Short mmCIF file of C-alpha atoms and ligand atoms in Angstrom, two decimals:
data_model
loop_
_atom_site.label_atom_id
_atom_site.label_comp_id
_atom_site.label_asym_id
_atom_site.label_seq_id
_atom_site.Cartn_x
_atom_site.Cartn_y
_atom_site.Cartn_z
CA UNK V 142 98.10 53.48 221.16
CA UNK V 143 94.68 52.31 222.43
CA UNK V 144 92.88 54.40 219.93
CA UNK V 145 94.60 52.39 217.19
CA UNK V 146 93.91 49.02 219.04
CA UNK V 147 89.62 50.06 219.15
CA UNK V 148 89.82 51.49 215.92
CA UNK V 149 90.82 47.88 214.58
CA UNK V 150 88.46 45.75 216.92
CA UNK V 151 86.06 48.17 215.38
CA UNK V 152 86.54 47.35 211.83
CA UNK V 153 86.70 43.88 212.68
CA UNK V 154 83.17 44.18 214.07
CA UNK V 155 84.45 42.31 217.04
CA UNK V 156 84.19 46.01 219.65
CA UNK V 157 82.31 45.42 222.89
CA UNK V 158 79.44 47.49 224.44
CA UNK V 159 77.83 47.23 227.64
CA UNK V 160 74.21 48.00 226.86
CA UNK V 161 72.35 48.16 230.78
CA UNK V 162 68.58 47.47 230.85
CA UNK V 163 66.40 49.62 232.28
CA UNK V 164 64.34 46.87 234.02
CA UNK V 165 64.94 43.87 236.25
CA UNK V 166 66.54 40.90 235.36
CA UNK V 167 63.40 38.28 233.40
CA UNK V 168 61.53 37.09 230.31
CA UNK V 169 60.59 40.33 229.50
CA UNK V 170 63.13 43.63 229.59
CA UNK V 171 63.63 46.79 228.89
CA UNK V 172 67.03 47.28 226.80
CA UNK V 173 68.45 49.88 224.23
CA UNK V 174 65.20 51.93 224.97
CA UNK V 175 63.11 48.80 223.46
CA UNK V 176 60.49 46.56 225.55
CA UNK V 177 61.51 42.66 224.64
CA UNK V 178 61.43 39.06 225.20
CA UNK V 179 64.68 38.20 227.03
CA UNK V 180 66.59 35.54 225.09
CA UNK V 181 69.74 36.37 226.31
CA UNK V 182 70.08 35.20 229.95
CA UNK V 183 71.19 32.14 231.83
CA UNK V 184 68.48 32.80 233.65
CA UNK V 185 67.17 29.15 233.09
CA UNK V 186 64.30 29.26 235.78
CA UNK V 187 63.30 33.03 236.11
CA UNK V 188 64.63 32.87 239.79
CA UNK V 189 66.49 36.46 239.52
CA UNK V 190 63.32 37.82 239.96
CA UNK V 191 61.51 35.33 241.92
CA UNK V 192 59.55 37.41 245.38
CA UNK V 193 61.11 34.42 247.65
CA UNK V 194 64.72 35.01 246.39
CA UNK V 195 64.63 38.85 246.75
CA UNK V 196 62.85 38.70 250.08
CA UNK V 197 65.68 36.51 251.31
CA UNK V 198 68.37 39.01 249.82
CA UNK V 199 66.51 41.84 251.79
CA UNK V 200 66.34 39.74 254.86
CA UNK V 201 69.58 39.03 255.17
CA UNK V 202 70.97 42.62 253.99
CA UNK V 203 68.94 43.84 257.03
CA UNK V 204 69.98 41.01 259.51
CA UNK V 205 73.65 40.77 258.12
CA UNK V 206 74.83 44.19 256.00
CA UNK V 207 74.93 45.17 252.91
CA UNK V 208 78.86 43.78 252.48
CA UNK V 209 81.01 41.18 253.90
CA UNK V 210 83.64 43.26 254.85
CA UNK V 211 86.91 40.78 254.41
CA UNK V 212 87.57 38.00 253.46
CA UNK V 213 85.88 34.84 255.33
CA UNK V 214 89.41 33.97 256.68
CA UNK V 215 89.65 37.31 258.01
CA UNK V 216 86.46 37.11 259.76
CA UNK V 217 83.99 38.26 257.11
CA UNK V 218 81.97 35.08 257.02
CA UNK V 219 78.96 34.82 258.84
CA UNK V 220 76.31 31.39 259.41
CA UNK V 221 74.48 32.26 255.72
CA UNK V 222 78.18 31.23 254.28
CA UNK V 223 78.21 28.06 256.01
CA UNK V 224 74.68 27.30 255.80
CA UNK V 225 74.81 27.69 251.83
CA UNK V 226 77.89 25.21 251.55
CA UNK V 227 76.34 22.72 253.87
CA UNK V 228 73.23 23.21 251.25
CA UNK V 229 75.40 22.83 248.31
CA UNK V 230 77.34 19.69 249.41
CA UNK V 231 73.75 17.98 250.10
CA UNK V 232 72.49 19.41 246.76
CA UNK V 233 75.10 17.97 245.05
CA UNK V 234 75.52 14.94 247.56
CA UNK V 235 79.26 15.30 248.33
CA UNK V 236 81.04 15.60 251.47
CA UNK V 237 81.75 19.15 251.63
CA UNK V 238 81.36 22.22 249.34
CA UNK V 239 83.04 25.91 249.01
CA UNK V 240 81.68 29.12 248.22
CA UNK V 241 83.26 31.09 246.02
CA UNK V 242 82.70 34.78 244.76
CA UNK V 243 81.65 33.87 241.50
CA UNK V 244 82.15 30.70 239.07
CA UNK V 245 84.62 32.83 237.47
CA UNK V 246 86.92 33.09 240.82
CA UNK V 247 86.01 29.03 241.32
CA UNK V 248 87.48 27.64 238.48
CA UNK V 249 90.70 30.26 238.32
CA UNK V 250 91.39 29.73 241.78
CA UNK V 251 90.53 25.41 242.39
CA UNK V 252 91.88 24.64 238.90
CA UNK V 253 95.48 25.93 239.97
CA UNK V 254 95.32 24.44 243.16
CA UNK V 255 94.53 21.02 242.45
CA UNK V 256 97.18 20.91 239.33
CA UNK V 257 100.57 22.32 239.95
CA UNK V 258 104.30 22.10 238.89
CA UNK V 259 105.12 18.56 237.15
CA UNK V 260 100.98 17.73 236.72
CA UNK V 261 99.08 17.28 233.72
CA UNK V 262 95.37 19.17 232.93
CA UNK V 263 93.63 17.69 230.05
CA UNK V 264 91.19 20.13 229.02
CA UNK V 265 88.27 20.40 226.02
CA UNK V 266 88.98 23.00 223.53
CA UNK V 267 85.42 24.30 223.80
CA UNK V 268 85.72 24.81 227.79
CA UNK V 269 84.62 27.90 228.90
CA UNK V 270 87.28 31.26 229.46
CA UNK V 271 87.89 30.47 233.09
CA UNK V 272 88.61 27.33 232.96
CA UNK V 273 91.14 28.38 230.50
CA UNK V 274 92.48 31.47 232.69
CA UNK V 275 92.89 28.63 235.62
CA UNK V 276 94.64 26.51 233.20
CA UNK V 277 97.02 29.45 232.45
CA UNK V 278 97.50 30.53 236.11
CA UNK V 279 98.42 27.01 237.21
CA UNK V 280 102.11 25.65 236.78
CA UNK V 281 101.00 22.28 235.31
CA UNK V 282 101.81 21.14 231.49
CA UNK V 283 97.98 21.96 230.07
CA UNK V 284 97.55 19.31 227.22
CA UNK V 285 94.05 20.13 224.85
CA UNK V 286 91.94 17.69 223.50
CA UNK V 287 89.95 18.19 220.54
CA UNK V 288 85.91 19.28 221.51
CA UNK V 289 84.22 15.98 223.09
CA UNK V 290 86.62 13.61 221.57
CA UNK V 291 87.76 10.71 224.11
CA UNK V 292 89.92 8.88 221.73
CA UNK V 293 92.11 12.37 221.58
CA UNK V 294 92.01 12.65 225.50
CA UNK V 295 93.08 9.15 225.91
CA UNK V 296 96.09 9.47 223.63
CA UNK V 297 96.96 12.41 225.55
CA UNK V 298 96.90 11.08 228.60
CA UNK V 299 99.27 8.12 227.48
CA UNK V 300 101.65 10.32 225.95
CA UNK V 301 101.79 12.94 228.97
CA UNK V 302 101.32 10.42 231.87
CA UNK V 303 102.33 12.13 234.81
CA UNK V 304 101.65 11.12 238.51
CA UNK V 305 99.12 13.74 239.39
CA UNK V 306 96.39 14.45 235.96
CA UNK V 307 93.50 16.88 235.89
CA UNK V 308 91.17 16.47 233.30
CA UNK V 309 88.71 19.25 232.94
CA UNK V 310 85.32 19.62 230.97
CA UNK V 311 82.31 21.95 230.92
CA UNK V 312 79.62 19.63 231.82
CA UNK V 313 77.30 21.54 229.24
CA UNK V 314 79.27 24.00 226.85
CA UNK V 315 78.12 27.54 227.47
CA UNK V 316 77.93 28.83 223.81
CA UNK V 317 77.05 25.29 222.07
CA UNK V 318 74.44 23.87 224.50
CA UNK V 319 76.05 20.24 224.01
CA UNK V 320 76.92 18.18 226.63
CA UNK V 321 80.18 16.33 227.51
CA UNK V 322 80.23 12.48 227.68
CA UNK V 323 80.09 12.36 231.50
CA UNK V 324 80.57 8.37 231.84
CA UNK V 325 83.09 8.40 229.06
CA UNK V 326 85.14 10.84 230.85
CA UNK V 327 84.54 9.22 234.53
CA UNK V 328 85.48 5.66 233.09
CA UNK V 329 89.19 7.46 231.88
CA UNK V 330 89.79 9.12 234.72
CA UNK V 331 89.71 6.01 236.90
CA UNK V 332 91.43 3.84 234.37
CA UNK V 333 94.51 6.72 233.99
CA UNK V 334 94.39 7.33 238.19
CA UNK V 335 93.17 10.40 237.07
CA UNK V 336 91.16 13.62 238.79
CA UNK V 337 87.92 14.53 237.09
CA UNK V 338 86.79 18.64 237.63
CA UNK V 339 83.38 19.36 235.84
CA UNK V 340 82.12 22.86 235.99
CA UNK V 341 78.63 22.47 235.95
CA UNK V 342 77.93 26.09 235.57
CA UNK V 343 75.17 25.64 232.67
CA UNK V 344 74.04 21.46 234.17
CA UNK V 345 72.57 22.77 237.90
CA UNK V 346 69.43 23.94 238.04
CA UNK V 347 69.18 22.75 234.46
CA UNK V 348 69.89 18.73 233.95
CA UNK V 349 69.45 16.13 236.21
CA UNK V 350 65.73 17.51 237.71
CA UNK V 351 67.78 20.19 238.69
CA UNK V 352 70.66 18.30 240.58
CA UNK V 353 72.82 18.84 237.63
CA UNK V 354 75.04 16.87 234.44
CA UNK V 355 76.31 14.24 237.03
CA UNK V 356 73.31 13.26 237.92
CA UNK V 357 71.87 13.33 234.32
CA UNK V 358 74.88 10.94 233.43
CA UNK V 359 73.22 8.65 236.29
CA UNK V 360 76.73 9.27 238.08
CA UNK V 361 76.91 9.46 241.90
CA UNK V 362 79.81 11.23 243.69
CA UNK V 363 83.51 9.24 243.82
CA UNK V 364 86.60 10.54 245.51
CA UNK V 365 88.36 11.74 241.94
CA UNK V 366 85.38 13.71 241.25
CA UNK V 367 85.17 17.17 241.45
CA UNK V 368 82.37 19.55 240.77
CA UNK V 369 82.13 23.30 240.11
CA UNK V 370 79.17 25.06 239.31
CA UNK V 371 77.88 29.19 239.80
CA UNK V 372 74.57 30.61 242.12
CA UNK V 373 74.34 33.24 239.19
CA UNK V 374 72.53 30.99 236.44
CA UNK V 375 70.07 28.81 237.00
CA UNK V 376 70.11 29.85 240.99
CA UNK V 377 69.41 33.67 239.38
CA UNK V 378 71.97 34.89 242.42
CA UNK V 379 76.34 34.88 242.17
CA UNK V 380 78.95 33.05 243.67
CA UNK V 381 80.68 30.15 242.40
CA UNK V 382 81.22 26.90 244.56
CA UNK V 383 83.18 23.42 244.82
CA UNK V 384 81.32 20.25 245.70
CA UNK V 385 84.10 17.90 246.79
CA UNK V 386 85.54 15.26 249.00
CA UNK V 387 85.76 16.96 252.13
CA UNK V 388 90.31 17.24 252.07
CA UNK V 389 89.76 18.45 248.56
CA UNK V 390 87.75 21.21 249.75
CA UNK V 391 90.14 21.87 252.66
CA UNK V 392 92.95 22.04 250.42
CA UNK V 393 91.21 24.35 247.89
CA UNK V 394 90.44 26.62 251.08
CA UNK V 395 94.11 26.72 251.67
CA UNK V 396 95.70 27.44 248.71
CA UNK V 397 93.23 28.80 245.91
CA UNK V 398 94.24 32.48 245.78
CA UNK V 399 90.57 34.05 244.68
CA UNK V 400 89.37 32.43 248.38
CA UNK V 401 92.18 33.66 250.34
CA UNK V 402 92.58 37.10 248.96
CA UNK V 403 89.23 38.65 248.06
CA UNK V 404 86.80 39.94 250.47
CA UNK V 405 83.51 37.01 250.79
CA UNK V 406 80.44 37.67 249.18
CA UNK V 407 77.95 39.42 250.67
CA UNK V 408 74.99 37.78 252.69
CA UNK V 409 72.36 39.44 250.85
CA UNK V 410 73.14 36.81 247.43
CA UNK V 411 74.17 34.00 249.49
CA UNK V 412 70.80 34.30 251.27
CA UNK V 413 69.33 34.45 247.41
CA UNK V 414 70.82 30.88 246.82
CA UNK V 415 69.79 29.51 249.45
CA UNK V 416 66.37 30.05 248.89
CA UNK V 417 67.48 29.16 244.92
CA UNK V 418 68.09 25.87 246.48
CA UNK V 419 64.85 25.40 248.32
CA UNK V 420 63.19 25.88 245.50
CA UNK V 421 65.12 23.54 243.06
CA UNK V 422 64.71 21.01 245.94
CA UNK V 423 61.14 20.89 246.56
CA UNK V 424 59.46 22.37 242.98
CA UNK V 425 60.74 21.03 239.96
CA UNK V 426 58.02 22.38 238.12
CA UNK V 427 60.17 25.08 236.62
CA UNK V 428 62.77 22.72 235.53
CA UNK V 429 59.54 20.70 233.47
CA UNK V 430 58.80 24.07 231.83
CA UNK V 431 61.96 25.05 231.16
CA UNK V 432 62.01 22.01 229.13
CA UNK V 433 58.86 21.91 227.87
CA UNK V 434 59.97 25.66 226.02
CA UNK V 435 63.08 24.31 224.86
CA UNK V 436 61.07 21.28 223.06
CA UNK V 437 58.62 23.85 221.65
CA UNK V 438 61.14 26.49 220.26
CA UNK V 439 63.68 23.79 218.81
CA UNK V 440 60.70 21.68 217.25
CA UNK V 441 59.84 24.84 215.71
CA UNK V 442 63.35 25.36 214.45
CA UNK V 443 63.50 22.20 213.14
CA UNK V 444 60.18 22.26 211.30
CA UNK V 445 61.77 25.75 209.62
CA UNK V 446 64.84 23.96 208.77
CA UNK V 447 66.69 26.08 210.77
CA UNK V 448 70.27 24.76 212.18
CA UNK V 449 71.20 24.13 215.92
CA UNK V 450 74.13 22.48 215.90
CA UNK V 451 75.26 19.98 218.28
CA UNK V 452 72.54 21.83 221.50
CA UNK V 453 71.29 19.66 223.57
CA UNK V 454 70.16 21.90 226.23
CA UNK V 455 68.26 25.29 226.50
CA UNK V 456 71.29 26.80 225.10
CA UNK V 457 70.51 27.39 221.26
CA UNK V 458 73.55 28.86 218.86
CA UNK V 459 72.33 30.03 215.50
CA UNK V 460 75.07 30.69 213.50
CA UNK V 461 75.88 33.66 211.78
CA UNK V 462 78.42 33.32 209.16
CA UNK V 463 80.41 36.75 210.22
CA UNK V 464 80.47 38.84 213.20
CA UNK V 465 78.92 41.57 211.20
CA UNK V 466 75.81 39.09 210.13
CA UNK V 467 75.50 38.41 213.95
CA UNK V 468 75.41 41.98 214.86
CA UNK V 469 72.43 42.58 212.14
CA UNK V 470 70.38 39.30 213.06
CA UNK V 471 71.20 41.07 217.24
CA UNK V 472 70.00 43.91 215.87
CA UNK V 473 66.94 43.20 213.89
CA UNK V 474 65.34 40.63 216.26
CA UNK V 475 66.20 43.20 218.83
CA UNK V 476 63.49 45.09 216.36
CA UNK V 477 61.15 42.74 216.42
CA UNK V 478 61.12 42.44 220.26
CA UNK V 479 63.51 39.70 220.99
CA UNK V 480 67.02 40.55 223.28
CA UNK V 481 69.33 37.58 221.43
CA UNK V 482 73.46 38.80 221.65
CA UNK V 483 75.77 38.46 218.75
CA UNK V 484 78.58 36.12 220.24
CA UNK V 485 81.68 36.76 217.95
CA UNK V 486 85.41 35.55 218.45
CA UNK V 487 87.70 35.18 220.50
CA UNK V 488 84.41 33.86 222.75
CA UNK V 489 83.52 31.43 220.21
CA UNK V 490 85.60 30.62 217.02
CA UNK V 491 82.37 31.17 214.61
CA UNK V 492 80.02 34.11 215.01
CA UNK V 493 76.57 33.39 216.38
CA UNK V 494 73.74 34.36 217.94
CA UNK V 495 73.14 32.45 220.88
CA UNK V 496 69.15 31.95 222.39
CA UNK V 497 68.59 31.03 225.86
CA UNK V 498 65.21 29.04 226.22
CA UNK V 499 64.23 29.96 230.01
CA UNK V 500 60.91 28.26 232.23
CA UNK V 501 59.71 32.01 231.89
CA UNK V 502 58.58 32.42 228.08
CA UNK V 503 55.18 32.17 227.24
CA UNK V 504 54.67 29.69 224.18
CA UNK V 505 53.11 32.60 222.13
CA UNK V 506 56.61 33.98 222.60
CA UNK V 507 58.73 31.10 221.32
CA UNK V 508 56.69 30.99 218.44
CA UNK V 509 57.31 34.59 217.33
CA UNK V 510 61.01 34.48 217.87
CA UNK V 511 61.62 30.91 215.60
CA UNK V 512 59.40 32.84 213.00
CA UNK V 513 61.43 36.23 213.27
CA UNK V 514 64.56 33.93 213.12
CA UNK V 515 63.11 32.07 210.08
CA UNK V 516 62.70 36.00 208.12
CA UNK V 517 66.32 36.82 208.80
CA UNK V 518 68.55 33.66 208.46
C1 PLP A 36 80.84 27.26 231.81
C2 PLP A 36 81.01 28.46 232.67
N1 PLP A 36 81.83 28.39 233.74
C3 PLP A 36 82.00 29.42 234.56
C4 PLP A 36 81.35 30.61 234.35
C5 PLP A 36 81.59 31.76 235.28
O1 PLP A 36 80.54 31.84 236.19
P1 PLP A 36 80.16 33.24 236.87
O2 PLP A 36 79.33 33.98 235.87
O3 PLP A 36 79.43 32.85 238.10
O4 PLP A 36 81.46 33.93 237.15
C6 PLP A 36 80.49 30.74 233.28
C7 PLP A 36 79.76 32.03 233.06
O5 PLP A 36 79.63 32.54 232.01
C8 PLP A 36 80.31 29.65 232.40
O6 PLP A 36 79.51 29.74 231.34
#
């Protein structure tokens, strides 16, 4: 039966393989047996590999364990947990903040919590898989609206206007790179009395010197706001959190199932983030890089006339026309020396192959991969 169902992913070009590297996380990897130039992570400011980070993971494995042991309602919390939401919540300037296991577990367990039975979500067809998984696990009537467009969104709303309303965005879109209209969206959800979850998973570390898309959008926090974002991008560590009013963050802790039921993360990567968070605080001078690269590699792509679509961010999609053509153009920068992945459906309805500009390239590097891109398009 499952040989069948492989045999046609296959065909369709659309089979997945996990290919580990054989070095650390960075700019430069090992992978498939080839030394290359790491395009391919969300890795924005090369802190996976940063000394302070791992020291801090080592610390705390040594100080802490190497596991959490239960779940932090069950007592397998320690002061690193707390430490890193207090962090988060003055990172993001909200009242309170909760740590999650990954971004993943944040958005499938907060978005069925705040929306139940007899609510409305209103959320972007272009938002990522796990805000889509939360959308399916909670009870409440999930209404889409078309990619960005707040004319579509409003006339949902009207039509579906129930008491309680979620609306729900990526801040920036993980395979596009574009960014959602922030003050568009904030102005709707007061006029409809609505609730406004962004999951900034691709905006922190990234937009706003750092602080993220709401701050970008000039936006301060408000009591209908809620913000998600992940420790395993731009922070180069895991775990997922909520930046919230401080009852919104009580009730998540209550009811979101991924909190409740799955053993806490271990100190060694909540030490990481913290330390992520130092950084980002005091040094934004791998945020300026990281955009200084982008502006040199999409300059360069512009001058070679090659498309970008609607990026606005260090997240580059170069589409592919088929899933096979993405697998080829994968293959043959992976040739030249450049890690890009083929991203085919169901992640994104068009194949591509999506570039990651991070603060660790080298200019020499961005050159070579928009000319390698230029041979093969
Ligand atoms: C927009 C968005 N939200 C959430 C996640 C999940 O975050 P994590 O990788 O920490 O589970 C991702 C990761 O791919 C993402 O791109």
């Amino acid at each position: 039966m499952f040989e069948d169902k492989l045999q046609k992913l296959q065909k369709s070009n659309l089979i997945r393989i996990v290919h580990d590297r054989d070095s650390a996380q960075g700019a430069r990897i090992i992978i498939k047996g080839r030394q290359c130039v790491n395009f391919g992570s969300n890795d924005y400011l090369g802190l996976a590999g940063h000394p302070r980070l791992k020291a801090a993971a080592s610390d705390a494995a040594q100080r802490w364990g190497a596991g959490a042991g239960a779940s932090r309602l069950l007592g397998g919390g320690c002061p690193l947990h707390r430490e890193l939401e207090e962090r988060i919540a003055s990172f993001k300037d909200t009242p309170g903040a909760l740590l999650f296991n990954s971004g993943y577990a944040a958005n499938t367990g907060s978005i069925p919590a705040l929306a139940g039975r007899g609510d409305a979500i209103f959320s972007d067809e272009m938002n990522h898989a796990s805000i889509i998984d939360g959308c399916r696990l909670a009870l409440a009537q999930v209404h889409v609206y078309r990619h960005r467009d707040m004319g579509h969104l409003e006339e949902l709303i009207e039509k579906n206007n129930m008491d309680h309303k979620l609306i729900v965005t990526d801040t920036v879109f993980s395979m596009e790179g574009d960014i959602a209209p922030l003050n568009e969206l904030s102005v709707l959800a007061d006029k409809h009395n609505a609730l406004l979850y962004i999951d900034d998973a691709h905006g922190t570390g990234v937009l706003g010197r750092c602080r993220g898309a709401l701050a970008h959008a000039g936006l301060t926090h408000a009591a209908n706001i809620i913000q998600m974002g992940t420790l395993s991008k731009a922070a180069g560590s895991m775990g997922g959190f909520i930046a919230a009013d401080r009852d919104v963050i009580k009730w998540i802790l209550n009811t979101a199932r991924p909190f409740i039921f799955s053993t806490a993360i271990a100190p060694a990567p909540v030490a990481a983030s913290i330390c992520a968070l130092d950084i980002m605080e005091t040094d934004v001078s791998l945020n300026r890089k990281l955009w200084e690269n982008r502006l040199l590699l999409t300059g360069r792509l512009k001058d070679l006339g090659i498309e970008t679509g609607g990026s606005e961010t260090p997240i580059i999609p170069i589409r592919a026309g088929s899933g096979g053509h993405a697998l080829e153009m994968g293959e043959a920068l992976l040739e030249r020396g450049f890690h890009a992945p083929a991203i085919r459906p169901p992640t994104v309805p068009e194949p591509m192959v999506r570039i990651t500009v991070t603060a660790g390239h080298l200019p020499d590097e961005i050159n070579a991969l928009a000319d390698a891109l230029a041979d093969l398009i």
